[in-house]
Coordinates of C-alpha atoms and ligand atoms in Angstrom, one line a residue:
M1 CA -157.5 -22.3 -75.7
V2 CA -156.5 -22.6 -72.0
S3 CA -158.3 -19.5 -70.2
A4 CA -160.2 -15.2 -70.8
F5 CA -159.9 -12.8 -69.2
I6 CA -160.7 -9.8 -69.5
D7 CA -157.8 -7.5 -69.1
H8 CA -158.4 -3.9 -67.5
R9 CA -154.6 -2.4 -68.0
L10 CA -155.4 -2.9 -71.7
D11 CA -158.3 -1.1 -72.1
G12 CA -160.6 -3.9 -72.0
V13 CA -159.2 -6.9 -74.3
I14 CA -159.8 -10.3 -74.2
R15 CA -156.8 -12.2 -73.4
V16 CA -156.9 -16.4 -74.2
I17 CA -154.3 -18.1 -73.3
S18 CA -153.3 -20.5 -74.9
I19 CA -151.0 -23.8 -76.1
I20 CA -149.5 -22.9 -79.6
K21 CA -147.3 -24.6 -82.1
R22 CA -144.6 -21.7 -82.2
N23 CA -143.5 -23.1 -86.0
S24 CA -146.1 -23.4 -87.5
L25 CA -148.2 -19.6 -87.2
Q26 CA -151.0 -18.7 -89.5
P27 CA -153.4 -15.7 -88.6
L28 CA -155.9 -16.6 -85.8
Y29 CA -159.2 -14.8 -85.7
C30 CA -161.5 -13.9 -81.4
V31 CA -164.9 -15.0 -81.9
Y32 CA -166.5 -13.4 -79.3
C33 CA -170.4 -13.2 -78.2
N34 CA -172.9 -11.8 -75.6
A35 CA -175.0 -13.9 -73.7
K36 CA -177.4 -13.5 -76.4
E37 CA -175.4 -14.8 -78.9
V38 CA -174.5 -12.1 -81.1
C39 CA -171.1 -13.0 -82.0
K40 CA -168.0 -10.5 -83.7
T41 CA -165.2 -12.0 -85.2
V42 CA -162.0 -10.2 -85.5
H43 CA -158.1 -10.4 -86.1
T44 CA -155.9 -10.9 -83.2
D45 CA -152.7 -10.5 -82.3
V46 CA -150.4 -13.5 -80.8
Q47 CA -148.0 -12.9 -79.1
I48 CA -145.8 -15.8 -78.2
H49 CA -144.0 -16.2 -74.6
E50 CA -140.0 -15.6 -74.7
D51 CA -138.6 -18.7 -72.5
H52 CA -139.7 -22.1 -74.8
F53 CA -136.2 -23.4 -73.7
G54 CA -136.7 -24.6 -77.6
F55 CA -139.9 -26.5 -76.9
P56 CA -141.9 -27.1 -80.4
F57 CA -145.4 -26.0 -78.8
H58 CA -145.6 -23.0 -75.8
V59 CA -147.6 -20.8 -73.7
S60 CA -149.5 -17.7 -75.2
D61 CA -151.6 -14.7 -74.8
V62 CA -153.6 -14.3 -78.4
I63 CA -155.3 -11.2 -77.4
C64 CA -158.3 -9.7 -79.4
K65 CA -158.9 -6.7 -79.6
G66 CA -162.4 -5.3 -80.9
K67 CA -166.1 -3.1 -79.7
H68 CA -168.0 -4.0 -77.2
M69 CA -166.3 -6.7 -75.6
Q70 CA -167.1 -5.2 -72.4
N71 CA -170.5 -7.5 -73.2
A72 CA -168.8 -10.6 -74.1
T73 CA -169.3 -14.0 -72.2
H74 CA -167.7 -16.3 -73.9
V75 CA -164.8 -16.1 -76.4
L76 CA -163.0 -18.9 -78.8
I77 CA -159.4 -18.5 -81.4
S78 CA -159.9 -19.8 -84.8
T79 CA -158.2 -20.7 -88.3
K80 CA -161.2 -19.0 -90.7
D81 CA -162.8 -15.3 -90.8
S82 CA -166.4 -17.4 -91.0
D83 CA -168.0 -20.8 -91.1
N84 CA -166.9 -21.4 -88.0
N85 CA -167.7 -24.9 -86.9
V86 CA -166.6 -25.1 -83.9
T87 CA -168.3 -25.4 -80.6
E88 CA -165.8 -25.0 -77.8
Y89 CA -166.8 -22.3 -76.4
L90 CA -164.5 -20.5 -73.5
P91 CA -166.0 -18.5 -70.4
I92 CA -164.2 -14.5 -70.0
K93 CA -163.5 -14.6 -67.0
N94 CA -161.7 -11.0 -65.1
R95 CA -165.6 -9.1 -66.4
V96 CA -165.4 -7.0 -63.2
Q97 CA -162.5 -5.5 -61.9
L98 CA -161.9 -5.4 -58.1
N99 CA -159.8 -3.9 -54.8
T100 CA -160.9 -6.0 -52.6
F101 CA -159.6 -9.1 -52.2
K102 CA -161.3 -12.6 -51.0
Y103 CA -158.0 -14.2 -50.4
D104 CA -154.5 -12.4 -49.0
F105 CA -151.9 -14.7 -50.3
T106 CA -152.7 -17.7 -52.5
V107 CA -150.0 -20.4 -53.6
C108 CA -150.0 -21.5 -57.4
I109 CA -148.5 -24.8 -57.7
S110 CA -147.9 -25.0 -61.6
T111 CA -148.1 -28.6 -62.1
L112 CA -148.5 -32.3 -60.0
F113 CA -147.9 -35.4 -62.5
G114 CA -147.0 -39.0 -62.8
N115 CA -147.7 -41.0 -59.2
Y116 CA -146.4 -37.9 -56.9
N117 CA -147.4 -39.4 -53.3
N118 CA -144.9 -36.7 -50.4
V119 CA -147.7 -37.0 -49.0
L120 CA -146.0 -36.0 -45.9
Q121 CA -143.9 -33.0 -47.2
F122 CA -147.2 -32.4 -49.1
A123 CA -148.9 -31.6 -45.8
Q124 CA -146.0 -30.3 -43.9
A125 CA -146.2 -27.5 -46.9
I126 CA -149.7 -27.0 -46.8
E127 CA -149.6 -27.0 -42.8
M128 CA -146.8 -23.8 -42.6
Y129 CA -148.1 -22.1 -45.6
K130 CA -151.5 -21.6 -43.5
L131 CA -149.8 -20.5 -40.3
L132 CA -147.9 -17.7 -41.9
G133 CA -150.9 -16.7 -43.4
V134 CA -151.7 -18.2 -47.5
Q135 CA -155.8 -18.7 -48.0
H136 CA -155.8 -20.4 -50.7
V137 CA -153.4 -23.0 -52.6
V138 CA -154.4 -24.0 -56.7
I139 CA -153.0 -27.2 -58.1
Y140 CA -153.2 -28.0 -61.6
K141 CA -153.3 -31.3 -61.4
T142 CA -152.9 -34.1 -63.9
S143 CA -152.3 -37.1 -61.8
C144 CA -151.2 -38.4 -58.5
G145 CA -150.0 -41.3 -56.8
P146 CA -153.1 -42.7 -54.2
D147 CA -152.5 -41.4 -51.1
L148 CA -152.2 -38.1 -51.5
E149 CA -154.6 -38.5 -53.8
K150 CA -156.2 -38.6 -50.3
L151 CA -154.9 -35.5 -49.0
L152 CA -156.2 -32.8 -51.2
K153 CA -160.1 -34.5 -51.4
H154 CA -159.4 -33.2 -47.6
Y155 CA -158.1 -30.3 -48.7
E156 CA -160.5 -28.7 -50.9
T157 CA -163.6 -30.2 -48.8
E158 CA -162.5 -28.0 -45.7
G159 CA -162.1 -25.6 -48.3
M160 CA -158.4 -24.1 -48.6
M161 CA -157.4 -25.8 -51.9
E162 CA -158.6 -25.3 -55.9
I163 CA -157.8 -28.4 -57.4
V164 CA -157.9 -27.3 -61.2
S165 CA -157.4 -30.4 -63.0
W166 CA -154.3 -30.5 -66.2
P167 CA -155.4 -32.6 -68.8
I168 CA -152.1 -32.2 -70.5
E169 CA -151.7 -35.4 -71.5
Q170 CA -155.0 -36.0 -73.8
F171 CA -153.6 -33.9 -76.1
L172 CA -150.2 -32.5 -76.1
N173 CA -146.9 -35.0 -75.0
P174 CA -145.4 -32.8 -72.6
S175 CA -141.3 -33.4 -71.0
S176 CA -140.9 -34.1 -67.0
G177 CA -138.4 -30.9 -68.3
W178 CA -137.4 -27.7 -68.4
N179 CA -135.4 -28.6 -71.4
F180 CA -135.8 -29.8 -74.9
Q181 CA -132.5 -30.1 -76.2
Q182 CA -131.8 -32.7 -72.7
H183 CA -135.3 -34.4 -72.1
K184 CA -137.3 -33.3 -76.1
G185 CA -141.3 -33.7 -76.1
D186 CA -144.0 -31.5 -76.6
V187 CA -144.1 -29.0 -74.3
H188 CA -141.9 -27.3 -71.5
Y189 CA -142.1 -29.2 -68.0
Y190 CA -146.2 -31.0 -68.2
G191 CA -147.1 -27.0 -69.4
Q192 CA -146.2 -25.5 -65.7
L193 CA -145.6 -22.2 -68.1
A194 CA -149.3 -22.1 -68.9
T195 CA -151.0 -22.8 -65.7
L196 CA -148.7 -20.1 -64.0
N197 CA -149.9 -17.2 -66.8
E198 CA -153.2 -19.3 -66.3
C199 CA -153.2 -18.5 -61.4
I200 CA -152.1 -15.3 -62.3
Y201 CA -154.7 -14.4 -64.5
R202 CA -157.6 -16.8 -62.8
H203 CA -156.1 -14.3 -58.8
M204 CA -155.8 -11.6 -60.2
Y205 CA -158.8 -9.6 -58.3
Q206 CA -159.1 -12.2 -55.7
S207 CA -155.5 -12.1 -53.9
K208 CA -153.6 -9.4 -54.0
Y209 CA -150.7 -11.8 -53.6
V210 CA -149.2 -14.5 -55.4
L211 CA -147.0 -17.3 -54.2
L212 CA -146.0 -19.1 -57.4
N213 CA -142.9 -22.1 -55.9
D214 CA -143.6 -25.6 -56.1
I215 CA -144.9 -27.9 -53.5
D216 CA -141.6 -28.7 -52.2
E217 CA -140.7 -25.5 -51.2
I218 CA -141.2 -22.4 -48.3
I219 CA -141.0 -18.6 -48.9
M220 CA -139.6 -18.2 -45.1
P221 CA -139.8 -14.7 -44.2
Y222 CA -136.8 -15.0 -41.3
K223 CA -137.7 -10.9 -39.4
H224 CA -141.4 -11.7 -39.5
D225 CA -143.2 -13.6 -38.4
N226 CA -145.5 -14.5 -41.3
L227 CA -146.3 -13.1 -45.3
S228 CA -148.2 -10.0 -44.3
S229 CA -146.2 -8.7 -41.8
L230 CA -142.7 -9.3 -44.2
M231 CA -145.1 -7.4 -47.7
K232 CA -146.0 -5.2 -45.2
Y233 CA -141.6 -4.7 -45.3
L234 CA -141.8 -5.2 -48.3
E235 CA -143.7 -2.6 -49.7
S236 CA -143.7 0.5 -47.7
A237 CA -139.2 -0.3 -48.1
H238 CA -139.8 -1.1 -51.6
P239 CA -142.5 1.2 -53.0
R240 CA -142.7 0.9 -56.7
E241 CA -141.8 -2.9 -56.4
S242 CA -144.6 -5.5 -57.6
V243 CA -142.4 -8.4 -58.5
F244 CA -140.4 -9.6 -54.8
I245 CA -137.4 -12.6 -56.4
F246 CA -137.1 -15.1 -52.8
E247 CA -133.2 -17.7 -52.7
S248 CA -133.7 -21.1 -53.6
H249 CA -131.9 -22.5 -50.7
V250 CA -131.7 -26.7 -50.2
F251 CA -132.1 -29.1 -48.0
P252 CA -130.8 -31.9 -48.4
K253 CA -133.8 -34.5 -47.6
T254 CA -129.8 -36.9 -47.0
Q255 CA -129.2 -35.8 -44.3
F256 CA -130.3 -35.7 -41.2
E257 CA -131.1 -33.5 -38.0
E258 CA -129.6 -35.8 -34.6
S259 CA -131.8 -36.0 -32.0
G260 CA -134.7 -38.2 -33.3
K261 CA -137.5 -35.7 -32.2
F262 CA -139.2 -36.3 -34.9
K263 CA -139.4 -39.6 -36.0
R264 CA -142.5 -39.5 -34.1
A265 CA -144.5 -43.3 -34.5
E266 CA -147.6 -41.0 -36.1
W267 CA -146.1 -40.4 -39.0
K268 CA -143.7 -43.6 -39.6
N269 CA -146.0 -45.0 -42.1
I270 CA -146.5 -41.9 -43.8
P271 CA -145.4 -41.8 -47.2
G272 CA -143.6 -38.9 -47.8
V273 CA -140.3 -36.8 -46.9
N274 CA -140.4 -35.5 -42.7
I275 CA -138.9 -31.8 -43.9
M276 CA -138.6 -31.7 -40.0
E277 CA -135.9 -34.2 -39.8
H278 CA -133.5 -31.2 -42.3
I279 CA -132.2 -28.6 -40.4
Y280 CA -129.1 -29.1 -43.2
R281 CA -128.4 -26.1 -45.7
E282 CA -126.4 -26.4 -48.2
P283 CA -123.5 -23.2 -49.1
N284 CA -124.6 -20.8 -52.3
P285 CA -122.3 -21.6 -55.0
K286 CA -120.7 -18.3 -55.1
N287 CA -121.5 -17.5 -59.6
T288 CA -124.1 -20.2 -60.2
Y289 CA -127.8 -19.3 -61.3
N290 CA -129.7 -19.3 -58.6
P291 CA -134.0 -20.2 -59.4
T292 CA -135.3 -18.8 -56.9
K293 CA -139.8 -18.1 -57.3
M294 CA -141.6 -14.9 -56.3
I295 CA -144.6 -13.5 -54.7
V296 CA -146.4 -10.6 -56.8
N297 CA -149.3 -8.9 -57.2
P298 CA -150.6 -11.0 -60.1
R299 CA -152.6 -7.0 -60.9
N300 CA -149.0 -6.0 -61.5
V301 CA -147.8 -9.1 -64.1
L302 CA -149.0 -9.3 -67.5
Q303 CA -146.5 -12.5 -68.4
T304 CA -144.9 -14.7 -66.5
S305 CA -141.6 -17.3 -66.9
V306 CA -140.6 -19.8 -63.6
H307 CA -138.6 -18.1 -62.1
S308 CA -138.9 -14.5 -62.1
S309 CA -141.8 -12.1 -64.9
L310 CA -141.1 -11.5 -68.5
K311 CA -143.6 -8.3 -68.7
N312 CA -144.8 -6.5 -65.9
Y313 CA -145.6 -2.8 -64.9
G314 CA -142.9 -1.6 -61.6
Y315 CA -139.3 -3.4 -60.7
F316 CA -138.3 -5.8 -60.0
H317 CA -137.1 -7.0 -56.0
R318 CA -134.2 -9.3 -54.6
V319 CA -135.5 -9.9 -50.8
E320 CA -131.9 -9.8 -48.8
F321 CA -131.5 -13.8 -47.7
H322 CA -131.9 -12.7 -43.7
V323 CA -135.3 -10.7 -44.1
S324 CA -136.6 -14.0 -46.7
R325 CA -136.1 -17.1 -48.5
M326 CA -137.0 -20.3 -49.9
I327 CA -136.3 -23.0 -47.6
H328 CA -136.4 -26.3 -50.8
V329 CA -136.2 -29.4 -48.8
R330 CA -134.9 -32.5 -51.6
E331 CA -132.7 -34.2 -53.1
P332 CA -128.9 -33.0 -52.6
M333 CA -128.1 -30.0 -55.3
E334 CA -124.5 -30.6 -53.9
V335 CA -124.0 -34.7 -53.8
N336 CA -120.0 -34.9 -51.5
L337 CA -120.8 -32.2 -49.3
T338 CA -120.2 -33.6 -45.7
K339 CA -122.5 -32.4 -42.4
E340 CA -119.7 -30.2 -41.7
E341 CA -119.4 -27.8 -45.0
L342 CA -123.3 -27.4 -44.1
F343 CA -125.1 -24.7 -42.1
V344 CA -127.9 -26.1 -39.3
D345 CA -130.5 -23.7 -40.2
K346 CA -133.9 -24.3 -37.5
R347 CA -136.5 -21.8 -38.8
I348 CA -139.2 -24.6 -39.0
W349 CA -138.4 -25.9 -35.9
D350 CA -139.9 -22.2 -35.0
F351 CA -143.8 -23.7 -36.1
E352 CA -142.8 -27.2 -34.6
Q353 CA -145.5 -26.3 -31.8
K354 CA -148.9 -25.7 -33.8
L355 CA -147.0 -27.4 -37.1
I356 CA -147.6 -30.9 -35.4
P357 CA -151.0 -30.9 -34.6
N358 CA -152.2 -29.2 -37.4
V359 CA -150.0 -31.8 -39.8
D360 CA -151.8 -35.2 -37.5
R361 CA -155.4 -33.6 -37.2
A362 CA -154.5 -33.2 -41.5
L363 CA -153.8 -36.7 -42.6
K364 CA -156.1 -37.8 -39.5
L365 CA -159.1 -35.6 -41.8
S366 CA -157.9 -37.8 -44.5
G367 CA -158.1 -41.0 -43.7
L368 CA -154.3 -41.2 -43.7
Ligands
NAG401 C1 -174.0 -3.8 -73.1 O1 -174.4 -4.2 -71.3 C2 -175.1 -3.4 -71.2 C3 -176.1 -3.9 -70.1 O2 -176.2 -4.4 -70.1 C4 -176.3 -3.1 -71.7 O3 -177.3 -2.2 -70.8 C5 -175.5 -1.8 -72.5 O4 -176.3 -1.2 -74.4 C6 -174.9 -3.6 -73.6 N1 -173.2 -3.4 -74.5 C7 -173.6 -2.7 -76.0 C8 -173.1 -2.6 -77.2 O5 -174.6 -4.4 -76.4
NAG402 C1 -168.6 -29.5 -88.5 O1 -167.7 -30.1 -87.6 C2 -168.9 -32.0 -87.5 C3 -167.7 -32.9 -86.6 O2 -166.4 -32.2 -86.6 C4 -168.9 -31.8 -89.2 O3 -169.3 -33.7 -88.9 C5 -169.0 -31.3 -90.0 O4 -169.3 -32.3 -91.4 C6 -168.4 -30.4 -89.5 N1 -169.2 -29.0 -90.7 C7 -168.9 -28.4 -91.2 C8 -170.5 -28.0 -92.1 O5 -167.4 -28.3 -92.1
NAG403 C1 -148.8 -12.4 -39.0 O1 -148.4 -11.5 -37.3 C2 -148.2 -10.2 -37.0 C3 -147.1 -9.5 -35.9 O2 -147.0 -10.8 -35.1 C4 -150.1 -10.2 -36.8 O3 -150.1 -9.0 -35.8 C5 -150.3 -10.6 -37.2 O4 -151.9 -11.2 -36.6 C6 -150.4 -11.6 -38.4 N1 -150.7 -12.1 -39.3 C7 -151.5 -14.0 -39.6 C8 -152.3 -13.4 -40.8 O5 -151.7 -14.6 -38.5
NAG404 C1 -118.5 -35.4 -56.2 O1 -117.5 -36.9 -55.3 C2 -116.5 -38.6 -56.5 C3 -115.8 -39.4 -56.1 O2 -114.7 -38.5 -55.0 C4 -117.1 -37.8 -57.7 O3 -116.5 -38.1 -58.6 C5 -118.0 -36.9 -58.3 O4 -117.2 -36.4 -59.4 C6 -117.7 -35.6 -57.0 N1 -119.0 -34.8 -57.6 C7 -118.9 -33.6 -57.6 C8 -120.4 -33.3 -58.2 O5 -118.4 -32.8 -56.6

């Protein structure tokens, strides 16, 4: 059991986001209780998401339908319909449906694990999101490196970041890859699919929009100053769409801009990639799958995958390249391309006047 939510779109059923072993399905029961510890037990409908990539364990929705659910405050899933000897109830969230939201834009960073310590790129990405109008970033954290830990503390104290503890290693042997045949393990990519779905439901009544992307990816408006203007434009042009899909574009971290003007002394001892130096973009090969990412209205999504939504109300819209696309600074994908075969794309430099002092400030306040 990961998290439980009332789903107001489905007559107020309780949805328990869970991770289930696909080949060991058995009848599951839902025990839900109100504040006075009056409990009821009901049958459940188990929906294993389709995008399991062969892994034995996968994110699932356990749907509990019964009477008086609106008064339930906590819930658990059981394999028995009576004599439960389980005491670990989950609190039920989203009990109240809201129409105004604390945030306009929330970024969900689905998994942070290993000794990840790419501090400079992390700080640059967060400060870039802020300039674009993001007020809230959620990180599902299994582990990270010592310097990044300091930066996370800073952003948490400052209030823009919420760190959700994600100790998946204590329960399963998570894979660091996406495909069971190749990478093995119990569950896809540190349980990313559970965290992405959890993040959507967690923000259903907190955030107007949710961005589902990785920390090394920035969904960048190219025609607008910020995400707010971008979404205003997209929603008026595409009123029936609720899931907006953005193409990924690789900016190889092995190709540096020539002037060297962003090799700043202040950043010399900060571990990680300096995205300001990487302005060369790979051409996207034709007929190759593009690992797109999304901005969604969470109230219209039932189940999500990584690159697109699995079940939602409304339509998809794939955002045009010239309107907005994703800047993904990473290892090259097309390793043999020379600089001359790459495109120069300096969009990130448009923000340098604010971005640089803001990054400096964040690093300083983090004690880095
Ligand atoms: C649910 O809670 C409300 C408010 O506390 C109360 O008026 C109502 O009678 C309760 N309903 C049930 C079925 O317990
Ligand atoms: C309930 O679980 C506890 C701890 O696992 C165990 O000691 C106890 O015997 C169990 N009780 C019943 C009635 O099964
Ligand atoms: C977004 O850009 C528009 C147009 O430049 C501006 O009016 C608005 O204040 C900006 N919003 C935010 C949140 O920065
Ligand atoms: C890159 O070049 C090397 C050496 O010429 C070649 O072996 C390799 O297959 C090329 N890789 C790609 C992805 O084209």
